[in-house]
Amino acid sequence: MKHILILSLFLFSSVLMQAQDTKMSRKERKAAQKAEQIEKTKALIKAEAWQFSATQMLPAKGRSRSLTTSYSVILKDKKVDSYLPYFGEAYQADYGSRESPLQFVSDITEYSIEDWKKGGWIVKFRAKNKNDVINFTFTIAETGSSSLNVISTNRQSISYYGDLEEIPEKEEQ
């Protein structure tokens, strides 16, 4: 009887020790994943080739809207490929145009990267579409979650929220 009690106590303590080891390894795994995500984001920023995938938009006037369609801004080779919806007031617009003013491909100018005091980066650049100058300001956290503020000379500003990602293979061709 004494042997059974000692054996069961031994088994119980070993199970308890394994449970504690599992919790620590889960925390370690989570920390490793976060460190990997930070390194991936750093590499994307340094390479100046990445995609911002928008999930939510916030016009200057009105309520925010979740985006269910795939909208993005792709930065590569000193060019921007912007495919974003626009809601807001236009001060000057093409008569009868049905295209979003934020759907264009253009060269970029005045590109700059700054360290963000909260950890991460602020990336700014300027691009032109048909008849408008547009300033893009990305605030990018270390883990890749980002916000984008778009200021146009002919329209109200608008903001987007989303994530920084690698450019998908099909987009790179």
JSON list of C-alpha atoms in Angstrom, two decimals:
[
{"chain": "A", "resi": 1, "resn": "MET", "atom": "CA", "xyz": [0.00, 0.00, 0.00]},
{"chain": "A", "resi": 2, "resn": "LYS", "atom": "CA", "xyz": [2.86, 2.32, 0.89]},
{"chain": "A", "resi": 3, "resn": "HIS", "atom": "CA", "xyz": [4.52, 1.58, -2.47]},
{"chain": "A", "resi": 4, "resn": "ILE", "atom": "CA", "xyz": [1.33, 2.42, -4.40]},
{"chain": "A", "resi": 5, "resn": "LEU", "atom": "CA", "xyz": [1.00, 5.73, -2.56]},
{"chain": "A", "resi": 6, "resn": "ILE", "atom": "CA", "xyz": [4.62, 6.67, -3.27]},
{"chain": "A", "resi": 7, "resn": "LEU", "atom": "CA", "xyz": [4.28, 5.60, -6.92]},
{"chain": "A", "resi": 8, "resn": "SER", "atom": "CA", "xyz": [1.07, 7.61, -7.42]},
{"chain": "A", "resi": 9, "resn": "LEU", "atom": "CA", "xyz": [2.65, 10.67, -5.74]},
{"chain": "A", "resi": 10, "resn": "PHE", "atom": "CA", "xyz": [5.65, 10.32, -8.04]},
{"chain": "A", "resi": 11, "resn": "LEU", "atom": "CA", "xyz": [3.43, 10.06, -11.15]},
{"chain": "A", "resi": 12, "resn": "PHE", "atom": "CA", "xyz": [1.33, 13.05, -10.06]},
{"chain": "A", "resi": 13, "resn": "SER", "atom": "CA", "xyz": [4.42, 15.22, -9.52]},
{"chain": "A", "resi": 14, "resn": "SER", "atom": "CA", "xyz": [5.90, 14.25, -12.90]},
{"chain": "A", "resi": 15, "resn": "VAL", "atom": "CA", "xyz": [2.63, 15.12, -14.68]},
{"chain": "A", "resi": 16, "resn": "LEU", "atom": "CA", "xyz": [2.56, 18.46, -12.85]},
{"chain": "A", "resi": 17, "resn": "MET", "atom": "CA", "xyz": [6.16, 19.22, -13.91]},
{"chain": "A", "resi": 18, "resn": "GLN", "atom": "CA", "xyz": [5.39, 18.42, -17.56]},
{"chain": "A", "resi": 19, "resn": "ALA", "atom": "CA", "xyz": [2.37, 20.74, -17.49]},
{"chain": "A", "resi": 20, "resn": "GLN", "atom": "CA", "xyz": [4.55, 23.61, -16.26]},
{"chain": "A", "resi": 21, "resn": "ASP", "atom": "CA", "xyz": [7.16, 22.90, -18.99]},
{"chain": "A", "resi": 22, "resn": "THR", "atom": "CA", "xyz": [4.41, 22.99, -21.64]},
{"chain": "A", "resi": 23, "resn": "LYS", "atom": "CA", "xyz": [3.26, 26.44, -20.52]},
{"chain": "A", "resi": 24, "resn": "MET", "atom": "CA", "xyz": [6.78, 27.81, -20.67]},
{"chain": "A", "resi": 25, "resn": "SER", "atom": "CA", "xyz": [7.42, 26.37, -24.12]},
{"chain": "A", "resi": 26, "resn": "ARG", "atom": "CA", "xyz": [4.16, 27.90, -25.38]},
{"chain": "A", "resi": 27, "resn": "LYS", "atom": "CA", "xyz": [5.30, 31.32, -24.13]},
{"chain": "A", "resi": 28, "resn": "GLU", "atom": "CA", "xyz": [8.68, 30.77, -25.69]},
{"chain": "A", "resi": 29, "resn": "ARG", "atom": "CA", "xyz": [7.06, 29.78, -28.99]},
{"chain": "A", "resi": 30, "resn": "LYS", "atom": "CA", "xyz": [4.91, 32.92, -28.92]},
{"chain": "A", "resi": 31, "resn": "ALA", "atom": "CA", "xyz": [7.96, 35.09, -28.22]},
{"chain": "A", "resi": 32, "resn": "ALA", "atom": "CA", "xyz": [9.87, 33.39, -31.05]},
{"chain": "A", "resi": 33, "resn": "GLN", "atom": "CA", "xyz": [6.98, 33.99, -33.47]},
{"chain": "A", "resi": 34, "resn": "LYS", "atom": "CA", "xyz": [6.86, 37.67, -32.50]},
{"chain": "A", "resi": 35, "resn": "ALA", "atom": "CA", "xyz": [10.64, 38.01, -32.94]},
{"chain": "A", "resi": 36, "resn": "GLU", "atom": "CA", "xyz": [10.36, 36.36, -36.36]},
{"chain": "A", "resi": 37, "resn": "GLN", "atom": "CA", "xyz": [7.55, 38.73, -37.35]},
{"chain": "A", "resi": 38, "resn": "ILE", "atom": "CA", "xyz": [9.64, 41.75, -36.26]},
{"chain": "A", "resi": 39, "resn": "GLU", "atom": "CA", "xyz": [12.63, 40.56, -38.31]},
{"chain": "A", "resi": 40, "resn": "LYS", "atom": "CA", "xyz": [10.38, 39.94, -41.33]},
{"chain": "A", "resi": 41, "resn": "THR", "atom": "CA", "xyz": [8.93, 43.46, -41.07]},
{"chain": "A", "resi": 42, "resn": "LYS", "atom": "CA", "xyz": [12.42, 44.98, -40.72]},
{"chain": "A", "resi": 43, "resn": "ALA", "atom": "CA", "xyz": [13.55, 43.13, -43.85]},
{"chain": "A", "resi": 44, "resn": "LEU", "atom": "CA", "xyz": [10.52, 44.32, -45.85]},
{"chain": "A", "resi": 45, "resn": "ILE", "atom": "CA", "xyz": [11.08, 47.95, -44.82]},
{"chain": "A", "resi": 46, "resn": "LYS", "atom": "CA", "xyz": [14.80, 47.74, -45.62]},
{"chain": "A", "resi": 47, "resn": "ALA", "atom": "CA", "xyz": [14.16, 46.14, -49.03]},
{"chain": "A", "resi": 48, "resn": "GLU", "atom": "CA", "xyz": [11.63, 48.88, -49.93]},
{"chain": "A", "resi": 49, "resn": "ALA", "atom": "CA", "xyz": [9.42, 46.21, -51.50]},
{"chain": "A", "resi": 50, "resn": "TRP", "atom": "CA", "xyz": [6.21, 45.34, -49.65]},
{"chain": "A", "resi": 51, "resn": "GLN", "atom": "CA", "xyz": [2.43, 45.28, -49.78]},
{"chain": "A", "resi": 52, "resn": "PHE", "atom": "CA", "xyz": [0.01, 47.06, -47.46]},
{"chain": "A", "resi": 53, "resn": "SER", "atom": "CA", "xyz": [-3.26, 45.10, -47.33]},
{"chain": "A", "resi": 54, "resn": "ALA", "atom": "CA", "xyz": [-6.11, 47.34, -46.17]},
{"chain": "A", "resi": 55, "resn": "THR", "atom": "CA", "xyz": [-8.80, 45.87, -43.93]},
{"chain": "A", "resi": 56, "resn": "GLN", "atom": "CA", "xyz": [-10.58, 49.03, -42.75]},
{"chain": "A", "resi": 57, "resn": "MET", "atom": "CA", "xyz": [-11.01, 52.60, -43.98]},
{"chain": "A", "resi": 58, "resn": "LEU", "atom": "CA", "xyz": [-11.84, 55.81, -42.14]},
{"chain": "A", "resi": 59, "resn": "PRO", "atom": "CA", "xyz": [-12.96, 58.76, -44.31]},
{"chain": "A", "resi": 60, "resn": "ALA", "atom": "CA", "xyz": [-12.47, 62.33, -43.01]},
{"chain": "A", "resi": 61, "resn": "LYS", "atom": "CA", "xyz": [-16.24, 62.61, -42.62]},
{"chain": "A", "resi": 62, "resn": "GLY", "atom": "CA", "xyz": [-18.47, 59.67, -41.88]},
{"chain": "A", "resi": 63, "resn": "ARG", "atom": "CA", "xyz": [-18.08, 56.31, -40.25]},
{"chain": "A", "resi": 64, "resn": "SER", "atom": "CA", "xyz": [-15.36, 53.75, -40.66]},
{"chain": "A", "resi": 65, "resn": "ARG", "atom": "CA", "xyz": [-15.98, 50.83, -42.98]},
{"chain": "A", "resi": 66, "resn": "SER", "atom": "CA", "xyz": [-14.57, 47.32, -42.98]},
{"chain": "A", "resi": 67, "resn": "LEU", "atom": "CA", "xyz": [-13.20, 46.31, -46.35]},
{"chain": "A", "resi": 68, "resn": "THR", "atom": "CA", "xyz": [-14.31, 42.89, -47.52]},
{"chain": "A", "resi": 69, "resn": "THR", "atom": "CA", "xyz": [-12.60, 43.05, -50.91]},
{"chain": "A", "resi": 70, "resn": "SER", "atom": "CA", "xyz": [-8.84, 42.79, -51.25]},
{"chain": "A", "resi": 71, "resn": "TYR", "atom": "CA", "xyz": [-7.45, 46.36, -51.41]},
{"chain": "A", "resi": 72, "resn": "SER", "atom": "CA", "xyz": [-3.74, 47.11, -51.29]},
{"chain": "A", "resi": 73, "resn": "VAL", "atom": "CA", "xyz": [-0.82, 49.43, -51.92]},
{"chain": "A", "resi": 74, "resn": "ILE", "atom": "CA", "xyz": [2.25, 47.75, -53.40]},
{"chain": "A", "resi": 75, "resn": "LEU", "atom": "CA", "xyz": [5.61, 49.48, -53.18]},
{"chain": "A", "resi": 76, "resn": "LYS", "atom": "CA", "xyz": [8.37, 48.10, -55.39]},
{"chain": "A", "resi": 77, "resn": "ASP", "atom": "CA", "xyz": [11.20, 49.47, -57.56]},
{"chain": "A", "resi": 78, "resn": "LYS", "atom": "CA", "xyz": [10.45, 53.11, -56.64]},
{"chain": "A", "resi": 79, "resn": "LYS", "atom": "CA", "xyz": [6.89, 52.68, -57.96]},
{"chain": "A", "resi": 80, "resn": "VAL", "atom": "CA", "xyz": [3.56, 52.52, -56.18]},
{"chain": "A", "resi": 81, "resn": "ASP", "atom": "CA", "xyz": [0.62, 50.41, -57.32]},
{"chain": "A", "resi": 82, "resn": "SER", "atom": "CA", "xyz": [-2.34, 51.79, -55.39]},
{"chain": "A", "resi": 83, "resn": "TYR", "atom": "CA", "xyz": [-5.66, 49.94, -55.42]},
{"chain": "A", "resi": 84, "resn": "LEU", "atom": "CA", "xyz": [-7.76, 51.58, -52.68]},
{"chain": "A", "resi": 85, "resn": "PRO", "atom": "CA", "xyz": [-11.39, 52.72, -52.50]},
{"chain": "A", "resi": 86, "resn": "TYR", "atom": "CA", "xyz": [-12.18, 56.38, -51.81]},
{"chain": "A", "resi": 87, "resn": "PHE", "atom": "CA", "xyz": [-15.09, 57.95, -49.93]},
{"chain": "A", "resi": 88, "resn": "GLY", "atom": "CA", "xyz": [-15.04, 61.66, -49.29]},
{"chain": "A", "resi": 89, "resn": "GLU", "atom": "CA", "xyz": [-15.41, 65.10, -50.74]},
{"chain": "A", "resi": 90, "resn": "ALA", "atom": "CA", "xyz": [-13.63, 66.07, -53.96]},
{"chain": "A", "resi": 91, "resn": "TYR", "atom": "CA", "xyz": [-12.60, 69.69, -54.44]},
{"chain": "A", "resi": 92, "resn": "GLN", "atom": "CA", "xyz": [-11.83, 69.05, -58.10]},
{"chain": "A", "resi": 93, "resn": "ALA", "atom": "CA", "xyz": [-12.62, 65.89, -60.06]},
{"chain": "A", "resi": 94, "resn": "ASP", "atom": "CA", "xyz": [-12.94, 64.65, -63.64]},
{"chain": "A", "resi": 95, "resn": "TYR", "atom": "CA", "xyz": [-16.52, 65.03, -64.84]},
{"chain": "A", "resi": 96, "resn": "GLY", "atom": "CA", "xyz": [-18.25, 61.66, -65.14]},
{"chain": "A", "resi": 97, "resn": "SER", "atom": "CA", "xyz": [-15.27, 59.64, -63.93]},
{"chain": "A", "resi": 98, "resn": "ARG", "atom": "CA", "xyz": [-16.18, 56.39, -62.18]},
{"chain": "A", "resi": 99, "resn": "GLU", "atom": "CA", "xyz": [-12.64, 55.36, -61.24]},
{"chain": "A", "resi": 100, "resn": "SER", "atom": "CA", "xyz": [-11.34, 55.69, -57.71]},
{"chain": "A", "resi": 101, "resn": "PRO", "atom": "CA", "xyz": [-8.69, 58.42, -57.50]},
{"chain": "A", "resi": 102, "resn": "LEU", "atom": "CA", "xyz": [-6.59, 55.98, -55.47]},
{"chain": "A", "resi": 103, "resn": "GLN", "atom": "CA", "xyz": [-6.38, 53.31, -58.19]},
{"chain": "A", "resi": 104, "resn": "PHE", "atom": "CA", "xyz": [-3.22, 54.02, -60.18]},
{"chain": "A", "resi": 105, "resn": "VAL", "atom": "CA", "xyz": [0.39, 53.05, -60.82]},
{"chain": "A", "resi": 106, "resn": "SER", "atom": "CA", "xyz": [3.02, 55.78, -60.57]},
{"chain": "A", "resi": 107, "resn": "ASP", "atom": "CA", "xyz": [6.63, 56.61, -59.77]},
{"chain": "A", "resi": 108, "resn": "ILE", "atom": "CA", "xyz": [7.27, 57.81, -56.23]},
{"chain": "A", "resi": 109, "resn": "THR", "atom": "CA", "xyz": [9.21, 60.85, -55.05]},
{"chain": "A", "resi": 110, "resn": "GLU", "atom": "CA", "xyz": [10.38, 62.19, -51.69]},
{"chain": "A", "resi": 111, "resn": "TYR", "atom": "CA", "xyz": [10.64, 58.70, -50.16]},
{"chain": "A", "resi": 112, "resn": "SER", "atom": "CA", "xyz": [11.68, 58.69, -46.49]},
{"chain": "A", "resi": 113, "resn": "ILE", "atom": "CA", "xyz": [11.83, 56.24, -43.57]},
{"chain": "A", "resi": 114, "resn": "GLU", "atom": "CA", "xyz": [11.89, 57.41, -39.96]},
{"chain": "A", "resi": 115, "resn": "ASP", "atom": "CA", "xyz": [12.08, 55.43, -36.73]},
{"chain": "A", "resi": 116, "resn": "TRP", "atom": "CA", "xyz": [8.82, 55.69, -34.80]},
{"chain": "A", "resi": 117, "resn": "LYS", "atom": "CA", "xyz": [9.27, 56.49, -31.12]},
{"chain": "A", "resi": 118, "resn": "LYS", "atom": "CA", "xyz": [6.82, 53.73, -30.11]},
{"chain": "A", "resi": 119, "resn": "GLY", "atom": "CA", "xyz": [8.83, 51.11, -32.00]},
{"chain": "A", "resi": 120, "resn": "GLY", "atom": "CA", "xyz": [8.40, 50.67, -35.72]},
{"chain": "A", "resi": 121, "resn": "TRP", "atom": "CA", "xyz": [8.69, 53.04, -38.67]},
{"chain": "A", "resi": 122, "resn": "ILE", "atom": "CA", "xyz": [7.04, 55.93, -40.45]},
{"chain": "A", "resi": 123, "resn": "VAL", "atom": "CA", "xyz": [7.32, 55.68, -44.23]},
{"chain": "A", "resi": 124, "resn": "LYS", "atom": "CA", "xyz": [6.39, 58.71, -46.35]},
{"chain": "A", "resi": 125, "resn": "PHE", "atom": "CA", "xyz": [6.34, 59.29, -50.10]},
{"chain": "A", "resi": 126, "resn": "ARG", "atom": "CA", "xyz": [4.56, 61.27, -52.78]},
{"chain": "A", "resi": 127, "resn": "ALA", "atom": "CA", "xyz": [3.00, 60.05, -56.04]},
{"chain": "A", "resi": 128, "resn": "LYS", "atom": "CA", "xyz": [0.95, 61.54, -58.88]},
{"chain": "A", "resi": 129, "resn": "ASN", "atom": "CA", "xyz": [-2.12, 60.10, -60.53]},
{"chain": "A", "resi": 130, "resn": "LYS", "atom": "CA", "xyz": [-3.75, 61.72, -63.62]},
{"chain": "A", "resi": 131, "resn": "ASN", "atom": "CA", "xyz": [-4.13, 65.24, -62.22]},
{"chain": "A", "resi": 132, "resn": "ASP", "atom": "CA", "xyz": [-3.52, 64.99, -58.50]},
{"chain": "A", "resi": 133, "resn": "VAL", "atom": "CA", "xyz": [-0.55, 64.86, -56.11]},
{"chain": "A", "resi": 134, "resn": "ILE", "atom": "CA", "xyz": [-1.03, 62.33, -53.32]},
{"chain": "A", "resi": 135, "resn": "ASN", "atom": "CA", "xyz": [1.01, 62.03, -50.10]},
{"chain": "A", "resi": 136, "resn": "PHE", "atom": "CA", "xyz": [1.16, 58.59, -48.46]},
{"chain": "A", "resi": 137, "resn": "THR", "atom": "CA", "xyz": [2.15, 58.27, -44.79]},
{"chain": "A", "resi": 138, "resn": "PHE", "atom": "CA", "xyz": [2.44, 54.75, -43.36]},
{"chain": "A", "resi": 139, "resn": "THR", "atom": "CA", "xyz": [2.82, 54.18, -39.62]},
{"chain": "A", "resi": 140, "resn": "ILE", "atom": "CA", "xyz": [4.13, 50.63, -39.29]},
{"chain": "A", "resi": 141, "resn": "ALA", "atom": "CA", "xyz": [4.43, 48.76, -35.99]},
{"chain": "A", "resi": 142, "resn": "GLU", "atom": "CA", "xyz": [7.28, 46.28, -35.45]},
{"chain": "A", "resi": 143, "resn": "THR", "atom": "CA", "xyz": [4.91, 43.35, -35.97]},
{"chain": "A", "resi": 144, "resn": "GLY", "atom": "CA", "xyz": [3.62, 44.68, -39.31]},
{"chain": "A", "resi": 145, "resn": "SER", "atom": "CA", "xyz": [0.25, 46.10, -38.32]},
{"chain": "A", "resi": 146, "resn": "SER", "atom": "CA", "xyz": [-0.04, 49.46, -40.07]},
{"chain": "A", "resi": 147, "resn": "SER", "atom": "CA", "xyz": [-2.08, 52.56, -40.68]},
{"chain": "A", "resi": 148, "resn": "LEU", "atom": "CA", "xyz": [-2.03, 54.67, -43.83]},
{"chain": "A", "resi": 149, "resn": "ASN", "atom": "CA", "xyz": [-2.99, 58.32, -44.09]},
{"chain": "A", "resi": 150, "resn": "VAL", "atom": "CA", "xyz": [-3.58, 59.61, -47.63]},
{"chain": "A", "resi": 151, "resn": "ILE", "atom": "CA", "xyz": [-3.61, 63.36, -48.27]},
{"chain": "A", "resi": 152, "resn": "SER", "atom": "CA", "xyz": [-4.57, 64.58, -51.72]},
{"chain": "A", "resi": 153, "resn": "THR", "atom": "CA", "xyz": [-4.44, 68.09, -53.18]},
{"chain": "A", "resi": 154, "resn": "ASN", "atom": "CA", "xyz": [-7.91, 67.72, -54.74]},
{"chain": "A", "resi": 155, "resn": "ARG", "atom": "CA", "xyz": [-9.76, 65.62, -52.14]},
{"chain": "A", "resi": 156, "resn": "GLN", "atom": "CA", "xyz": [-10.33, 65.17, -48.41]},
{"chain": "A", "resi": 157, "resn": "SER", "atom": "CA", "xyz": [-7.85, 63.01, -46.55]},
{"chain": "A", "resi": 158, "resn": "ILE", "atom": "CA", "xyz": [-8.66, 59.40, -45.75]},
{"chain": "A", "resi": 159, "resn": "SER", "atom": "CA", "xyz": [-7.06, 56.75, -43.50]},
{"chain": "A", "resi": 160, "resn": "TYR", "atom": "CA", "xyz": [-6.74, 52.99, -43.82]},
{"chain": "A", "resi": 161, "resn": "TYR", "atom": "CA", "xyz": [-5.77, 50.24, -41.38]},
{"chain": "A", "resi": 162, "resn": "GLY", "atom": "CA", "xyz": [-4.22, 46.90, -42.29]},
{"chain": "A", "resi": 163, "resn": "ASP", "atom": "CA", "xyz": [-1.04, 44.85, -42.33]},
{"chain": "A", "resi": 164, "resn": "LEU", "atom": "CA", "xyz": [2.32, 44.97, -44.06]},
{"chain": "A", "resi": 165, "resn": "GLU", "atom": "CA", "xyz": [3.06, 41.80, -46.02]},
{"chain": "A", "resi": 166, "resn": "GLU", "atom": "CA", "xyz": [5.40, 40.32, -48.58]},
{"chain": "A", "resi": 167, "resn": "ILE", "atom": "CA", "xyz": [4.35, 40.91, -52.18]},
{"chain": "A", "resi": 168, "resn": "PRO", "atom": "CA", "xyz": [2.58, 37.76, -53.42]},
{"chain": "A", "resi": 169, "resn": "GLU", "atom": "CA", "xyz": [4.47, 35.89, -56.16]},
{"chain": "A", "resi": 170, "resn": "LYS", "atom": "CA", "xyz": [1.81, 36.56, -58.83]},
{"chain": "A", "resi": 171, "resn": "GLU", "atom": "CA", "xyz": [2.16, 40.34, -58.20]},
{"chain": "A", "resi": 172, "resn": "GLU", "atom": "CA", "xyz": [5.93, 40.34, -58.62]},
{"chain": "A", "resi": 173, "resn": "GLN", "atom": "CA", "xyz": [5.90, 39.35, -62.31]}
]
